[in-house]
């Protein structure tokens, strides 16, 4: 079936993606995923990011544990649970966050911090080109989505440099490389070094994302799915030990593009003339409320019930979950199962 061919879109030599906006939007409507080539971030910069991550991950566990991930989503994150088995170096925030002397940032000298900062800025700029593309295709002002993601509004973007390690013996059956999930935010970029990432195809099969030289994997997250009135698809993806056996490791870099916390996700509706406009009288969540609801939902369903039992503002979270259920977000995904189970 033609639609089962994983979309690969080349934007070489295009400063503005307008000539490709229909193709890009179609891929995000059908698959929620595509591979973008020719997007302009130099390969040397990406290679440097991998080298920095490989250097850090080679440190001893006790060295790495000196920089635990903090509230600002900066630091070293080690997971070995039902959600996945991986380690990552995480740099939250937009421009400037890596320049201070805090946590993991103190590990790197100023020159390397600047390299990370530059890479973040390049990812940020790329995300804006895509956000403008979607707005244009929906017949909205071109900055409709991008202004909610501007540096000035301080969106909680996250750069996560990942390593899925090799193992001597296979971990317990309920521990995946990374569990099947949808992302929470607007757009995710994954720069892969090796195979193993699988996505749910439009016909509901698991398919391994092809490795395309110089390609970045782009996918839509739940917040933009909700915001677009589900026109843009937030698709399940995973990495399993069956696809990525224990004697192989995987390095990847993920950049999560999120709207700033107080942007209003006014659910869009397609109009008779094909353009989109906010649904009149619809429930409006802010991006921050949506992220809080997702965080709460995942903690309820995860090993972190401890956090829930200690939370003092449960009414706030319960209220958000109700709103999310009423909006009916992502009915095809794990989100609904999690939230309905509450
Ligand atoms: O490492 C990958 O390729 C996927 C990472 C991912 O899906 C995530 O961190 O949300
Ligand atoms: Fe993901």
mmCIF file of C-alpha atoms and ligand atoms in Angstrom:
data_model
loop_
_atom_site.group_PDB
_atom_site.id
_atom_site.type_symbol
_atom_site.label_atom_id
_atom_site.label_comp_id
_atom_site.label_asym_id
_atom_site.label_seq_id
_atom_site.Cartn_x
_atom_site.Cartn_y
_atom_site.Cartn_z
ATOM 1 C CA UNK A 1 0.000 0.000 0.000
ATOM 2 C CA UNK A 2 1.498 3.326 -1.077
ATOM 3 C CA UNK A 3 0.795 5.032 2.244
ATOM 4 C CA UNK A 4 2.923 2.413 4.064
ATOM 5 C CA UNK A 5 6.134 3.813 2.570
ATOM 6 C CA UNK A 6 7.762 5.836 5.328
ATOM 7 C CA UNK A 7 7.751 9.491 4.189
ATOM 8 C CA UNK A 8 11.120 11.058 3.430
ATOM 9 C CA UNK A 9 11.046 14.755 2.540
ATOM 10 C CA UNK A 10 13.999 16.757 1.267
ATOM 11 C CA UNK A 11 14.192 20.492 1.898
ATOM 12 C CA UNK A 12 17.703 21.078 0.532
ATOM 13 C CA UNK A 13 18.333 24.683 -0.471
ATOM 14 C CA UNK A 14 15.026 25.879 1.004
ATOM 15 C CA UNK A 15 15.259 28.613 3.591
ATOM 16 C CA UNK A 16 11.538 28.622 3.908
ATOM 17 C CA UNK A 17 9.695 25.308 3.592
ATOM 18 C CA UNK A 18 6.613 26.748 1.837
ATOM 19 C CA UNK A 19 7.152 24.759 -1.384
ATOM 20 C CA UNK A 20 7.062 21.566 0.722
ATOM 21 C CA UNK A 21 4.376 22.551 3.211
ATOM 22 C CA UNK A 22 1.611 20.415 1.674
ATOM 23 C CA UNK A 23 3.877 17.355 1.597
ATOM 24 C CA UNK A 24 5.101 17.908 5.163
ATOM 25 C CA UNK A 25 1.597 18.456 6.519
ATOM 26 C CA UNK A 26 0.235 15.412 4.647
ATOM 27 C CA UNK A 27 2.970 13.210 6.199
ATOM 28 C CA UNK A 28 2.053 14.532 9.659
ATOM 29 C CA UNK A 29 -1.643 13.907 9.035
ATOM 30 C CA UNK A 30 -1.162 10.355 7.768
ATOM 31 C CA UNK A 31 1.835 9.152 9.773
ATOM 32 C CA UNK A 32 2.647 11.747 12.401
ATOM 33 C CA UNK A 33 6.241 10.923 11.438
ATOM 34 C CA UNK A 34 8.600 11.623 8.574
ATOM 35 C CA UNK A 35 12.293 11.873 7.816
ATOM 36 C CA UNK A 36 13.594 15.284 6.813
ATOM 37 C CA UNK A 37 16.805 15.694 4.817
ATOM 38 C CA UNK A 38 18.664 18.812 3.746
ATOM 39 C CA UNK A 39 17.409 20.745 6.802
ATOM 40 C CA UNK A 40 20.592 22.730 7.200
ATOM 41 C CA UNK A 41 22.102 21.701 10.549
ATOM 42 C CA UNK A 42 25.711 20.773 9.698
ATOM 43 C CA UNK A 43 26.515 17.088 10.124
ATOM 44 C CA UNK A 44 29.701 18.110 11.954
ATOM 45 C CA UNK A 45 27.605 19.802 14.658
ATOM 46 C CA UNK A 46 25.449 16.703 15.112
ATOM 47 C CA UNK A 47 28.559 14.490 15.197
ATOM 48 C CA UNK A 48 30.016 16.702 17.934
ATOM 49 C CA UNK A 49 26.862 16.275 20.028
ATOM 50 C CA UNK A 50 27.188 12.491 19.733
ATOM 51 C CA UNK A 51 30.856 12.745 20.700
ATOM 52 C CA UNK A 52 30.016 14.819 23.795
ATOM 53 C CA UNK A 53 27.361 12.330 24.841
ATOM 54 C CA UNK A 54 29.613 9.332 24.234
ATOM 55 C CA UNK A 55 32.348 10.964 26.285
ATOM 56 C CA UNK A 56 30.001 11.685 29.171
ATOM 57 C CA UNK A 57 28.318 8.262 29.127
ATOM 58 C CA UNK A 58 31.766 6.602 29.264
ATOM 59 C CA UNK A 59 32.311 8.067 32.766
ATOM 60 C CA UNK A 60 31.846 5.792 35.760
ATOM 61 C CA UNK A 61 28.327 5.514 37.202
ATOM 62 C CA UNK A 62 29.449 7.386 40.328
ATOM 63 C CA UNK A 63 30.846 10.293 38.268
ATOM 64 C CA UNK A 64 27.648 10.554 36.226
ATOM 65 C CA UNK A 65 25.478 10.398 39.305
ATOM 66 C CA UNK A 66 27.017 13.679 40.510
ATOM 67 C CA UNK A 67 24.794 15.495 38.002
ATOM 68 C CA UNK A 68 21.256 14.168 38.614
ATOM 69 C CA UNK A 69 18.440 15.556 36.480
ATOM 70 C CA UNK A 70 16.755 18.497 38.197
ATOM 71 C CA UNK A 71 13.458 20.384 38.072
ATOM 72 C CA UNK A 72 14.665 22.386 35.104
ATOM 73 C CA UNK A 73 15.233 19.154 33.166
ATOM 74 C CA UNK A 74 18.976 19.528 33.155
ATOM 75 C CA UNK A 75 21.221 16.667 34.172
ATOM 76 C CA UNK A 76 21.955 12.992 33.850
ATOM 77 C CA UNK A 77 18.953 10.669 33.721
ATOM 78 C CA UNK A 78 19.300 6.925 34.202
ATOM 79 C CA UNK A 79 16.257 4.720 33.628
ATOM 80 C CA UNK A 80 15.768 1.028 34.188
ATOM 81 C CA UNK A 81 12.043 0.509 34.590
ATOM 82 C CA UNK A 82 8.868 -0.318 32.688
ATOM 83 C CA UNK A 83 9.305 2.949 30.829
ATOM 84 C CA UNK A 84 12.702 2.006 29.456
ATOM 85 C CA UNK A 85 16.365 1.097 29.872
ATOM 86 C CA UNK A 86 18.558 4.000 28.846
ATOM 87 C CA UNK A 87 20.720 6.828 30.080
ATOM 88 C CA UNK A 88 20.681 10.388 28.840
ATOM 89 C CA UNK A 89 22.222 13.798 29.188
ATOM 90 C CA UNK A 90 19.424 16.335 29.315
ATOM 91 C CA UNK A 91 19.621 20.070 28.638
ATOM 92 C CA UNK A 92 16.302 21.802 29.187
ATOM 93 C CA UNK A 93 15.172 25.224 28.095
ATOM 94 C CA UNK A 94 15.925 27.496 25.189
ATOM 95 C CA UNK A 95 18.917 29.741 24.559
ATOM 96 C CA UNK A 96 20.926 30.642 27.597
ATOM 97 C CA UNK A 97 20.120 27.724 29.893
ATOM 98 C CA UNK A 98 23.393 25.956 29.206
ATOM 99 C CA UNK A 99 25.444 29.038 29.948
ATOM 100 C CA UNK A 100 25.046 29.102 33.680
ATOM 101 C CA UNK A 101 27.054 27.276 36.279
ATOM 102 C CA UNK A 102 24.520 24.788 37.413
ATOM 103 C CA UNK A 103 24.493 20.986 37.720
ATOM 104 C CA UNK A 104 25.534 19.213 34.546
ATOM 105 C CA UNK A 105 26.453 22.529 32.938
ATOM 106 C CA UNK A 106 29.439 22.797 35.272
ATOM 107 C CA UNK A 107 30.853 19.609 33.762
ATOM 108 C CA UNK A 108 31.409 21.313 30.400
ATOM 109 C CA UNK A 109 33.769 24.163 29.674
ATOM 110 C CA UNK A 110 32.434 27.373 28.110
ATOM 111 C CA UNK A 111 33.371 26.359 24.550
ATOM 112 C CA UNK A 112 31.493 23.061 24.747
ATOM 113 C CA UNK A 113 28.509 24.705 26.438
ATOM 114 C CA UNK A 114 28.425 27.112 23.525
ATOM 115 C CA UNK A 115 28.419 24.227 21.038
ATOM 116 C CA UNK A 116 25.436 22.663 22.801
ATOM 117 C CA UNK A 117 23.765 26.046 22.895
ATOM 118 C CA UNK A 118 24.275 26.539 19.169
ATOM 119 C CA UNK A 119 22.817 23.129 18.412
ATOM 120 C CA UNK A 120 19.760 23.905 20.545
ATOM 121 C CA UNK A 121 19.290 27.171 18.680
ATOM 122 C CA UNK A 122 19.515 25.383 15.326
ATOM 123 C CA UNK A 123 16.873 22.841 16.387
ATOM 124 C CA UNK A 124 14.702 25.666 17.649
ATOM 125 C CA UNK A 125 14.952 27.499 14.325
ATOM 126 C CA UNK A 126 14.106 24.324 12.406
ATOM 127 C CA UNK A 127 11.026 23.809 14.585
ATOM 128 C CA UNK A 128 9.824 27.293 13.692
ATOM 129 C CA UNK A 129 10.023 26.555 9.983
ATOM 130 C CA UNK A 130 7.787 23.530 10.513
ATOM 131 C CA UNK A 131 5.364 25.380 12.785
ATOM 132 C CA UNK A 132 4.971 28.075 10.124
ATOM 133 C CA UNK A 133 4.375 25.389 7.528
ATOM 134 C CA UNK A 134 1.488 23.883 9.493
ATOM 135 C CA UNK A 135 -0.080 27.301 10.081
ATOM 136 C CA UNK A 136 0.085 28.096 6.358
ATOM 137 C CA UNK A 137 -1.474 24.797 5.379
ATOM 138 C CA UNK A 138 -4.298 25.365 7.871
ATOM 139 C CA UNK A 139 -5.025 28.810 6.429
ATOM 140 C CA UNK A 140 -3.905 30.517 9.654
ATOM 141 C CA UNK A 141 -1.538 33.467 10.087
ATOM 142 C CA UNK A 142 1.966 32.045 9.595
ATOM 143 C CA UNK A 143 3.018 32.750 13.204
ATOM 144 C CA UNK A 144 -0.112 31.145 14.697
ATOM 145 C CA UNK A 145 1.810 28.266 16.319
ATOM 146 C CA UNK A 146 5.349 29.626 16.272
ATOM 147 C CA UNK A 147 4.681 32.639 18.476
ATOM 148 C CA UNK A 148 3.708 30.281 21.291
ATOM 149 C CA UNK A 149 7.138 28.705 20.893
ATOM 150 C CA UNK A 150 9.254 31.856 20.694
ATOM 151 C CA UNK A 151 12.376 32.210 22.818
ATOM 152 C CA UNK A 152 10.816 35.228 24.449
ATOM 153 C CA UNK A 153 7.959 33.120 25.823
ATOM 154 C CA UNK A 154 10.485 30.673 27.289
ATOM 155 C CA UNK A 155 9.037 27.378 26.062
ATOM 156 C CA UNK A 156 10.119 24.319 28.072
ATOM 157 C CA UNK A 157 12.056 22.670 25.223
ATOM 158 C CA UNK A 158 14.284 19.733 26.072
ATOM 159 C CA UNK A 159 17.420 18.404 24.405
ATOM 160 C CA UNK A 160 17.958 14.766 25.421
ATOM 161 C CA UNK A 161 21.078 12.918 24.263
ATOM 162 C CA UNK A 162 20.299 9.242 24.657
ATOM 163 C CA UNK A 163 22.210 6.011 25.005
ATOM 164 C CA UNK A 164 20.521 2.603 25.046
ATOM 165 C CA UNK A 165 23.308 0.386 26.403
ATOM 166 C CA UNK A 166 24.305 -3.167 25.575
ATOM 167 C CA UNK A 167 23.542 -5.843 28.161
ATOM 168 C CA UNK A 168 25.135 -9.153 29.082
ATOM 169 C CA UNK A 169 21.759 -10.710 29.765
ATOM 170 C CA UNK A 170 18.332 -9.568 28.707
ATOM 171 C CA UNK A 171 16.571 -7.449 31.344
ATOM 172 C CA UNK A 172 13.221 -8.639 32.700
ATOM 173 C CA UNK A 173 10.457 -8.990 30.109
ATOM 174 C CA UNK A 174 8.574 -5.941 31.298
ATOM 175 C CA UNK A 175 11.592 -3.675 30.721
ATOM 176 C CA UNK A 176 11.779 -2.340 27.144
ATOM 177 C CA UNK A 177 14.468 -0.199 25.548
ATOM 178 C CA UNK A 178 11.812 2.535 25.525
ATOM 179 C CA UNK A 179 8.150 1.711 25.975
ATOM 180 C CA UNK A 180 5.525 2.396 23.310
ATOM 181 C CA UNK A 181 4.516 6.001 23.872
ATOM 182 C CA UNK A 182 3.464 9.209 22.236
ATOM 183 C CA UNK A 183 5.426 12.384 22.932
ATOM 184 C CA UNK A 184 3.740 15.120 24.968
ATOM 185 C CA UNK A 185 4.711 18.304 23.231
ATOM 186 C CA UNK A 186 4.483 19.861 19.776
ATOM 187 C CA UNK A 187 7.254 18.394 17.628
ATOM 188 C CA UNK A 188 10.153 16.026 18.321
ATOM 189 C CA UNK A 189 13.353 15.677 16.318
ATOM 190 C CA UNK A 190 15.314 12.444 16.639
ATOM 191 C CA UNK A 191 18.806 12.331 15.191
ATOM 192 C CA UNK A 192 19.596 8.597 15.050
ATOM 193 C CA UNK A 193 22.929 6.807 14.824
ATOM 194 C CA UNK A 194 21.544 3.318 14.390
ATOM 195 C CA UNK A 195 18.286 1.483 13.784
ATOM 196 C CA UNK A 196 15.760 0.166 16.250
ATOM 197 C CA UNK A 197 13.099 2.885 16.445
ATOM 198 C CA UNK A 198 9.684 1.534 15.459
ATOM 199 C CA UNK A 199 6.505 3.474 14.752
ATOM 200 C CA UNK A 200 2.885 2.508 14.320
ATOM 201 C CA UNK A 201 2.008 2.808 10.637
ATOM 202 C CA UNK A 202 -1.300 4.238 9.368
ATOM 203 C CA UNK A 203 -2.597 0.656 9.104
ATOM 204 C CA UNK A 204 -1.596 -0.142 12.703
ATOM 205 C CA UNK A 205 1.531 -2.244 12.079
ATOM 206 C CA UNK A 206 4.912 -1.665 13.750
ATOM 207 C CA UNK A 207 7.521 -0.525 11.244
ATOM 208 C CA UNK A 208 11.183 0.243 11.839
ATOM 209 C CA UNK A 209 12.066 3.774 10.808
ATOM 210 C CA UNK A 210 14.608 3.548 7.960
ATOM 211 C CA UNK A 211 18.041 5.030 8.564
ATOM 212 C CA UNK A 212 18.479 7.723 5.939
ATOM 213 C CA UNK A 213 21.951 9.305 5.805
ATOM 214 C CA UNK A 214 21.737 12.882 7.027
ATOM 215 C CA UNK A 215 18.070 12.479 7.904
ATOM 216 C CA UNK A 216 16.364 13.668 11.067
ATOM 217 C CA UNK A 217 13.222 11.866 12.217
ATOM 218 C CA UNK A 218 10.410 14.343 12.883
ATOM 219 C CA UNK A 219 7.242 13.516 14.780
ATOM 220 C CA UNK A 220 4.196 15.278 16.175
ATOM 221 C CA UNK A 221 3.455 15.250 19.913
ATOM 222 C CA UNK A 222 0.137 15.144 21.752
ATOM 223 C CA UNK A 223 -0.177 18.871 22.463
ATOM 224 C CA UNK A 224 -0.031 19.778 18.772
ATOM 225 C CA UNK A 225 -2.308 16.843 17.981
ATOM 226 C CA UNK A 226 -4.852 18.247 20.418
ATOM 227 C CA UNK A 227 -4.337 21.828 19.262
ATOM 228 C CA UNK A 228 -4.747 20.912 15.573
ATOM 229 C CA UNK A 229 -8.103 19.288 16.311
ATOM 230 C CA UNK A 230 -6.351 15.942 15.733
ATOM 231 C CA UNK A 231 -5.490 16.880 12.150
ATOM 232 C CA UNK A 232 -1.820 16.276 12.927
ATOM 233 C CA UNK A 233 -1.259 12.807 14.308
ATOM 234 C CA UNK A 234 0.621 11.913 17.477
ATOM 235 C CA UNK A 235 1.873 8.416 16.768
ATOM 236 C CA UNK A 236 2.980 5.589 19.042
ATOM 237 C CA UNK A 237 6.637 4.653 18.822
ATOM 238 C CA UNK A 238 8.955 2.355 20.765
ATOM 239 C CA UNK A 239 12.303 0.582 20.869
ATOM 240 C CA UNK A 240 12.184 -3.064 21.843
ATOM 241 C CA UNK A 241 14.812 -5.644 22.741
ATOM 242 C CA UNK A 242 13.483 -7.768 19.861
ATOM 243 C CA UNK A 243 14.330 -5.094 17.316
ATOM 244 C CA UNK A 244 17.482 -3.829 19.060
ATOM 245 C CA UNK A 245 19.093 -6.940 20.589
ATOM 246 C CA UNK A 246 21.068 -6.862 23.837
ATOM 247 C CA UNK A 247 24.463 -7.037 22.115
ATOM 248 C CA UNK A 248 23.861 -3.734 20.309
ATOM 249 C CA UNK A 249 23.636 -0.278 21.713
ATOM 250 C CA UNK A 250 21.919 2.759 20.271
ATOM 251 C CA UNK A 251 22.848 6.416 20.390
ATOM 252 C CA UNK A 252 20.289 9.038 19.490
ATOM 253 C CA UNK A 253 19.637 12.693 20.159
ATOM 254 C CA UNK A 254 16.076 13.875 20.762
ATOM 255 C CA UNK A 255 15.011 17.518 20.790
ATOM 256 C CA UNK A 256 11.510 18.103 22.171
ATOM 257 C CA UNK A 257 9.752 21.251 20.999
ATOM 258 C CA UNK A 258 7.118 22.426 23.482
ATOM 259 C CA UNK A 259 4.792 25.424 23.515
ATOM 260 C CA UNK A 260 5.316 27.797 26.408
ATOM 261 C CA UNK A 261 3.284 26.928 29.465
ATOM 262 C CA UNK A 262 0.640 29.609 29.151
ATOM 263 C CA UNK A 263 -0.118 29.195 25.464
ATOM 264 C CA UNK A 264 -3.743 28.345 24.885
ATOM 265 C CA UNK A 265 -4.329 25.122 22.952
ATOM 266 C CA UNK A 266 -7.533 26.327 21.304
ATOM 267 C CA UNK A 267 -8.738 23.217 19.486
ATOM 268 C CA UNK A 268 -8.917 23.953 15.766
ATOM 269 C CA UNK A 269 -11.718 22.843 13.506
ATOM 270 C CA UNK A 270 -11.717 22.516 9.738
ATOM 271 C CA UNK A 271 -14.044 25.060 8.108
ATOM 272 C CA UNK A 272 -16.151 24.620 4.978
ATOM 273 C CA UNK A 273 -13.524 26.483 2.941
ATOM 274 C CA UNK A 274 -10.758 24.124 4.124
ATOM 275 C CA UNK A 275 -9.121 26.602 6.506
ATOM 276 C CA UNK A 276 -8.998 26.019 10.266
ATOM 277 C CA UNK A 277 -10.347 28.130 13.139
ATOM 278 C CA UNK A 278 -10.690 27.600 16.903
ATOM 279 C CA UNK A 279 -13.766 25.598 17.857
ATOM 280 C CA UNK A 280 -16.282 28.085 19.307
ATOM 281 C CA UNK A 281 -17.033 27.456 22.969
ATOM 282 C CA UNK A 282 -14.564 24.549 23.122
ATOM 283 C CA UNK A 283 -12.622 23.656 26.261
ATOM 284 C CA UNK A 284 -9.273 25.401 26.285
ATOM 285 C CA UNK A 285 -6.291 23.959 28.095
ATOM 286 C CA UNK A 286 -3.004 25.748 28.316
ATOM 287 C CA UNK A 287 0.069 23.831 27.219
ATOM 288 C CA UNK A 288 1.313 23.859 30.828
ATOM 289 C CA UNK A 289 -1.961 22.352 32.066
ATOM 290 C CA UNK A 290 -1.744 19.708 29.406
ATOM 291 C CA UNK A 291 1.841 18.780 30.371
ATOM 292 C CA UNK A 292 0.803 18.662 34.042
ATOM 293 C CA UNK A 293 -2.112 16.357 33.206
ATOM 294 C CA UNK A 294 0.187 14.053 31.261
ATOM 295 C CA UNK A 295 2.766 14.045 34.012
ATOM 296 C CA UNK A 296 0.123 13.243 36.603
ATOM 297 C CA UNK A 297 -1.442 10.538 34.388
ATOM 298 C CA UNK A 298 1.898 8.878 33.852
ATOM 299 C CA UNK A 299 2.746 8.995 37.540
ATOM 300 C CA UNK A 300 -0.589 7.429 38.413
ATOM 301 C CA UNK A 301 0.131 4.608 36.042
ATOM 302 C CA UNK A 302 3.771 4.178 36.797
ATOM 303 C CA UNK A 303 6.058 3.307 39.636
ATOM 304 C CA UNK A 304 5.740 6.856 40.940
ATOM 305 C CA UNK A 305 2.518 6.520 42.903
ATOM 306 C CA UNK A 306 4.614 7.643 45.807
ATOM 307 C CA UNK A 307 4.768 11.097 44.249
ATOM 308 C CA UNK A 308 0.975 11.091 43.882
ATOM 309 C CA UNK A 309 0.427 10.120 47.506
ATOM 310 C CA UNK A 310 2.559 13.086 48.594
ATOM 311 C CA UNK A 311 1.107 15.666 46.198
ATOM 312 C CA UNK A 312 -0.825 18.348 48.002
ATOM 313 C CA UNK A 313 -2.767 19.724 45.033
ATOM 314 C CA UNK A 314 -4.515 16.599 43.792
ATOM 315 C CA UNK A 315 -7.710 18.550 43.049
ATOM 316 C CA UNK A 316 -5.812 20.596 40.502
ATOM 317 C CA UNK A 317 -4.529 17.471 38.739
ATOM 318 C CA UNK A 318 -7.872 15.658 38.910
ATOM 319 C CA UNK A 319 -9.550 18.708 37.395
ATOM 320 C CA UNK A 320 -7.035 18.763 34.566
ATOM 321 C CA UNK A 321 -7.541 15.096 33.835
ATOM 322 C CA UNK A 322 -11.281 15.670 33.528
ATOM 323 C CA UNK A 323 -10.696 18.519 31.105
ATOM 324 C CA UNK A 324 -8.338 16.407 29.026
ATOM 325 C CA UNK A 325 -10.875 13.593 28.927
ATOM 326 C CA UNK A 326 -13.603 16.013 27.847
ATOM 327 C CA UNK A 327 -11.426 17.297 25.037
ATOM 328 C CA UNK A 328 -10.932 13.641 24.143
ATOM 329 C CA UNK A 329 -7.292 13.887 23.223
ATOM 330 C CA UNK A 330 -5.356 11.203 21.372
ATOM 331 C CA UNK A 331 -7.998 8.483 21.467
ATOM 332 C CA UNK A 332 -5.739 6.208 19.461
ATOM 333 C CA UNK A 333 -2.924 6.329 21.973
ATOM 334 C CA UNK A 334 -1.909 5.221 25.397
ATOM 335 C CA UNK A 335 -2.936 8.597 26.746
ATOM 336 C CA UNK A 336 -6.598 7.756 26.696
ATOM 337 C CA UNK A 337 -6.049 4.404 28.412
ATOM 338 C CA UNK A 338 -4.032 6.047 31.113
ATOM 339 C CA UNK A 339 -6.441 8.842 31.724
ATOM 340 C CA UNK A 340 -9.598 6.770 31.487
ATOM 341 C CA UNK A 341 -8.127 4.386 34.049
ATOM 342 C CA UNK A 342 -7.995 7.182 36.606
HETATM 343 O O1 LIG B 1 15.842 7.241 20.897
HETATM 344 C C1 LIG B 1 14.944 7.322 20.087
HETATM 345 O O2 LIG B 1 15.121 7.125 18.911
HETATM 346 C C2 LIG B 1 13.539 7.660 20.509
HETATM 347 C C3 LIG B 1 13.446 8.493 21.751
HETATM 348 C C4 LIG B 1 12.025 8.816 22.097
HETATM 349 O O3 LIG B 1 11.082 8.394 21.497
HETATM 350 C C5 LIG B 1 11.767 9.712 23.240
HETATM 351 O O4 LIG B 1 12.714 9.981 24.011
HETATM 352 O O5 LIG B 1 10.619 10.168 23.385
HETATM 353 FE FE1 LIG B 2 9.306 9.593 21.918
#
